[in-house]
Coordinates of C-alpha atoms and ligand atoms in Angstrom, one line a residue:
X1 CA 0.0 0.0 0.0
X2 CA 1.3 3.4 -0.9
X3 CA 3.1 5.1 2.2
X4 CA 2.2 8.5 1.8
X5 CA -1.2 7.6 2.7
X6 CA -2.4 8.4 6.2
X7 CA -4.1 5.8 8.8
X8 CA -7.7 6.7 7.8
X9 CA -7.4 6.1 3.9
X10 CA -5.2 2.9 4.9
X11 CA -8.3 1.9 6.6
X12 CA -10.6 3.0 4.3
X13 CA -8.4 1.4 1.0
X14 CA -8.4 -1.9 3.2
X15 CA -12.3 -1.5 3.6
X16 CA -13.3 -1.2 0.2
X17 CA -10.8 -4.1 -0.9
X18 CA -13.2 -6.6 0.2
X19 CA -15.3 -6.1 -2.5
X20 CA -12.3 -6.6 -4.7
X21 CA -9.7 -9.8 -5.9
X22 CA -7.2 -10.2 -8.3
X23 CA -7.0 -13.1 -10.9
X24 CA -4.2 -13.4 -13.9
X25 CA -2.9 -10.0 -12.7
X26 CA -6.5 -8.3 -13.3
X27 CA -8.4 -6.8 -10.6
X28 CA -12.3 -8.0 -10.1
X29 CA -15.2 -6.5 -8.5
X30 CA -16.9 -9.8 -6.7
X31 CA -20.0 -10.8 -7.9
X32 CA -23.1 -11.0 -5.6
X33 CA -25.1 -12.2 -7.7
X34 CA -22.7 -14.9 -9.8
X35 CA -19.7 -16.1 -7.0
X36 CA -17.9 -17.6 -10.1
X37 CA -18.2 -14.6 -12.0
X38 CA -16.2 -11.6 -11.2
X39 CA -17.0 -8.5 -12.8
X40 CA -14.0 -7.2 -14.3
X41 CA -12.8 -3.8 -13.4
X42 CA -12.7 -1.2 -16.4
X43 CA -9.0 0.8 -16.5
X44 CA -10.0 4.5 -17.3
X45 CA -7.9 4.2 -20.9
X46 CA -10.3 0.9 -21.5
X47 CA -13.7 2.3 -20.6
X48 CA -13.9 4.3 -24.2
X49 CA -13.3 1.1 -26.2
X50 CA -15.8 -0.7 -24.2
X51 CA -18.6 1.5 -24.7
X52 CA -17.6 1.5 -28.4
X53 CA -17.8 -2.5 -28.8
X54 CA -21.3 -2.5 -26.8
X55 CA -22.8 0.5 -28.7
X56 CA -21.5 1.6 -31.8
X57 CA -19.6 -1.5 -33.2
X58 CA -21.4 -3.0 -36.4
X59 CA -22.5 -6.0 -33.8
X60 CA -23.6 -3.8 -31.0
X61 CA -26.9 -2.3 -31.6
X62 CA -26.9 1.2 -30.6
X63 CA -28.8 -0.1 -27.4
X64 CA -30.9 2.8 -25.3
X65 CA -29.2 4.3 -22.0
X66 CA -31.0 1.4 -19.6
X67 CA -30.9 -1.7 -21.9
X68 CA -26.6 -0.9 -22.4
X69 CA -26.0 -0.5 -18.8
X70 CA -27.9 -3.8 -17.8
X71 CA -25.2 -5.2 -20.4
X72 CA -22.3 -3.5 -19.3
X73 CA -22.6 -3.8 -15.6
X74 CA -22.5 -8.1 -16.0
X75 CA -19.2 -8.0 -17.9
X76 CA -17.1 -4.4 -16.3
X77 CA -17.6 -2.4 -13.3
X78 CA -16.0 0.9 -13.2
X79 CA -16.7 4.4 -10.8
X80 CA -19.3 6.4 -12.4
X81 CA -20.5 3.6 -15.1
X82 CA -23.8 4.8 -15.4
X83 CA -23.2 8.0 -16.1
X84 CA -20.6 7.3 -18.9
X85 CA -23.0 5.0 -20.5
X86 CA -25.8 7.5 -20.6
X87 CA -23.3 9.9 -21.6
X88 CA -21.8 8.2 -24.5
X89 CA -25.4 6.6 -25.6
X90 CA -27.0 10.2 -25.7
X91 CA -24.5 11.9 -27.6
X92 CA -23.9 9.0 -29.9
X93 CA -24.5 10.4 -33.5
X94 CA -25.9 7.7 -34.9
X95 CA -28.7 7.2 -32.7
X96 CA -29.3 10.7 -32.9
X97 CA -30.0 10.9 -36.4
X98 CA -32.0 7.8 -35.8
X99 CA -34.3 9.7 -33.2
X100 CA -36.3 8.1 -30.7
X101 CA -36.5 4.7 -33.0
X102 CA -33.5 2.9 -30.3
X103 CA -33.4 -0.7 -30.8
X104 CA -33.8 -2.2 -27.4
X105 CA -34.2 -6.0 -28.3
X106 CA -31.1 -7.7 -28.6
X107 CA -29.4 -8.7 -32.4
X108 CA -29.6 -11.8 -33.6
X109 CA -26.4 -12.2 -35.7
X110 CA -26.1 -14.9 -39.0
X111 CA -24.3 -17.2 -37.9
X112 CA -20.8 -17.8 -40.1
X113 CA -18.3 -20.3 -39.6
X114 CA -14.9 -19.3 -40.5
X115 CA -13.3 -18.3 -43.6
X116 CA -12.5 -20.9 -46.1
X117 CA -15.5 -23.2 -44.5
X118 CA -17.7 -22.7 -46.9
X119 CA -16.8 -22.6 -51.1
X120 CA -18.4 -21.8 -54.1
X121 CA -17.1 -23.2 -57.5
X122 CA -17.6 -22.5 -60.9
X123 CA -16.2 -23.0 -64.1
X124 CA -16.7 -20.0 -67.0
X125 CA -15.8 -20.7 -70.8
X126 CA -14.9 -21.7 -73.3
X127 CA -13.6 -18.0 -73.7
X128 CA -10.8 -17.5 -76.8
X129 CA -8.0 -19.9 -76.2
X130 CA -5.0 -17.5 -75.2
X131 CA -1.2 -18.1 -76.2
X132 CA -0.7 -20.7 -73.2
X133 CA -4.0 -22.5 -74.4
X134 CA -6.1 -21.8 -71.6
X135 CA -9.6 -21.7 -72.3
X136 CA -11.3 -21.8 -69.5
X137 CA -11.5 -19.7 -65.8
X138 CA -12.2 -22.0 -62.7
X139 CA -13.1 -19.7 -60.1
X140 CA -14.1 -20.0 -56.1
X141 CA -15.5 -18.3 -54.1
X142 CA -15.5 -18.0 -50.4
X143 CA -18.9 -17.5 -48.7
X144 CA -18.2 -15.4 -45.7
X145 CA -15.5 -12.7 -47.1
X146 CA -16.2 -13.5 -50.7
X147 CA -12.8 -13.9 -51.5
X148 CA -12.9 -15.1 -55.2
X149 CA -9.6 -17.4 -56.3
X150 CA -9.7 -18.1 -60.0
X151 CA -7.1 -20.0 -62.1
X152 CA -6.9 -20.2 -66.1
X153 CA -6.9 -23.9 -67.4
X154 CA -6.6 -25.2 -70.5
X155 CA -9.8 -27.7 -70.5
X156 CA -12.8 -28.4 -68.5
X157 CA -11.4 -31.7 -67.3
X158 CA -11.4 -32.9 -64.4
X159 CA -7.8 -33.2 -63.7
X160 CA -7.4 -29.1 -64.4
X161 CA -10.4 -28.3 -61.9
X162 CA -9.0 -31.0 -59.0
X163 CA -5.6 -29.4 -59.7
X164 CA -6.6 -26.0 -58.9
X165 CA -8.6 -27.1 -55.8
X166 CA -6.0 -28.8 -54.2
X167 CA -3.0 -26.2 -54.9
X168 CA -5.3 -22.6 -54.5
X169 CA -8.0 -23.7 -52.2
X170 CA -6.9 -26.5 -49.3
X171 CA -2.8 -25.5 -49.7
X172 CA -3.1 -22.1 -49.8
X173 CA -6.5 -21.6 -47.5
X174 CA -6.7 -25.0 -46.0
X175 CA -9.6 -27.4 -46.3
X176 CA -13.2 -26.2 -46.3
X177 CA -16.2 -28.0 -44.7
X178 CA -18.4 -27.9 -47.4
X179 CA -18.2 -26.9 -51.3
X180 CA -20.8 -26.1 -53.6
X181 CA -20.8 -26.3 -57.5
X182 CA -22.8 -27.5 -60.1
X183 CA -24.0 -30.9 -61.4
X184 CA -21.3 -30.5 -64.5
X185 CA -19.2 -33.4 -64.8
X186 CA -16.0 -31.3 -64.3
X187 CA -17.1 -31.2 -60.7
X188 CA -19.2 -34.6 -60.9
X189 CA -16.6 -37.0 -61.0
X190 CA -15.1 -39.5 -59.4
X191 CA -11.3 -37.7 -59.0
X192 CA -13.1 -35.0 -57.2
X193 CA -15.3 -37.3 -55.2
X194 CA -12.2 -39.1 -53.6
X195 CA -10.7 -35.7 -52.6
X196 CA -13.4 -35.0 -50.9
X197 CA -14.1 -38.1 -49.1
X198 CA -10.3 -38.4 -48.2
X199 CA -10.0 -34.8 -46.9
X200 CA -14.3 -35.1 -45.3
X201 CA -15.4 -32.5 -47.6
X202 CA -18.9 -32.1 -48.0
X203 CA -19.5 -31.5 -51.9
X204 CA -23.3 -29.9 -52.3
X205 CA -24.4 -29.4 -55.8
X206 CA -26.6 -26.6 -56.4
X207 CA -29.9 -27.9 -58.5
X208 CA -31.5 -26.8 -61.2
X209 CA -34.3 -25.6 -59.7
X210 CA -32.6 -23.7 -56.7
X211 CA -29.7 -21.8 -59.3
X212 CA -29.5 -19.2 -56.1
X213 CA -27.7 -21.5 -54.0
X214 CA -24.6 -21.2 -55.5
X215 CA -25.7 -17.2 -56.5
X216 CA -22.5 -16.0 -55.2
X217 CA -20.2 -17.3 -57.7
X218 CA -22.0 -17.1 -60.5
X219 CA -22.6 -13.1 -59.4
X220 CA -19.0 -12.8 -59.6
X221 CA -18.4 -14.5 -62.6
X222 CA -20.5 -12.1 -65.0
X223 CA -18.1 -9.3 -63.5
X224 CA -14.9 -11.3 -63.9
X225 CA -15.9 -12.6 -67.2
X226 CA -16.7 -9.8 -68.8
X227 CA -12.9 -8.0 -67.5
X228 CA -11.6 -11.1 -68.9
X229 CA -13.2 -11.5 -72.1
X230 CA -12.1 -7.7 -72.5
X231 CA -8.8 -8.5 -71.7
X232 CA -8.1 -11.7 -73.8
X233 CA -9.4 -10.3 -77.0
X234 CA -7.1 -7.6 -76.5
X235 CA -4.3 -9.3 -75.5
X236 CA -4.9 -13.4 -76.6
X237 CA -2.2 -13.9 -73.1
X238 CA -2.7 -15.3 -69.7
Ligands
ZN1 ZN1 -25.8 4.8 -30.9

């Protein structure tokens, strides 16, 4: 305890420490309510990124003065809480050009796996053979950031598309849960089909009558195709 402290705030420091403990070198406010939950106190340089990541962050929901401070007070404890959050919540700009309309019932978020779980696959051609033969584009594209990989190859064969999922997709991104392509027999086949099953892909085929499920790639395609149709005409090069 600091020494130039007199008897009475000794007292008084040892006092209020009850309330307190220290775990992993953080200090705790103890939990009535929850024993095996301590409430973790707030450093004053934390307490502005706090209220950002429960208010104003794309996941928070700009929650109203009452319905953030019920939030905040189970995770962080802090001097003066309340009147930060009602502070930071009333002169937040966003929910000020939003008026009165406050969202007060909680989010409920999409749930995404993790990047590279989930791919989309598509072939696009025949387009003009260029100078190293290539005719065709295979492209992927990754659901949750849409992250598109594409490869030139010379044929729609099976070999060329297995090729360029194994060397761009699983060594580069590593292996996804689940693909999705189409019924073609560049993806249909049984070279494909024991990649898969050796590496427990799960290879969904988009049907004919559902053409949105695999809507991503096929979005992107029209965009990429028509740059790349552009460009091979001019140019006839990889
Ligand atoms: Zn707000």
């Amino acid at each position: 305890m600091p020494t130039h402290l007199d008897t009475q705030q000794r007292a008084s420091i040892k006092r209020k420490s009850r309330y307190f403990i220290v775990l992993d070198d953080h200090l705790y406010k103890k939990n009535k309510d929850n024993p095996n939950r301590p409430i973790r106190v707030a450093k004053e340089s934390e307490i502005e990124d706090i209220l950002y990541h429960m208010h104003s962050d794309p996941l928070a929901g700009h929650f109203s003065v009452d319905e953030m401070y019920r939030r905040v007070k189970i995770r962080y404890y802090w001097p003066q809480m309340f009147n930060d959050v009602r502070q930071y919540v009333r002169t937040c700009d966003e929910c000020q050009r939003r008026g009165k309309n406050r969202r007060t019932e909680p989010l409920h978020p999409i749930k995404v796996g993790q990047p590279f779980d989930r791919i989309g696959m598509d072939i696009v051609g025949p387009l003009p053979k260029t100078k190293n033969g290539n005719m065709y584009i295979v492209v992927a594209t990754e659901y949750l950031t849409k992250w598109p990989e594409a490869r030139a190859i010379p044929n729609a064969k099976a070999s060329s598309v297995v090729s360029f999922f194994y060397e761009d997709i699983i060594c580069r991104h590593g292996c996804p849960k689940e693909i999705l392509t189409d019924r073609g027999t560049h993806f249909v086949n049984e070279m494909l089909a024991s990649l898969c099953d050796n590496l427990g892909v799960k290879h969904r085929l988009s049907t004919a009558y559902h053409p949105q499920t695999n809507g991503l790639v096929e979005r992107f395609n029209q965009t990429l195709c028509e740059a790349i149709a552009k460009y091979a005409n001019a140019n006839k090069d990889d």
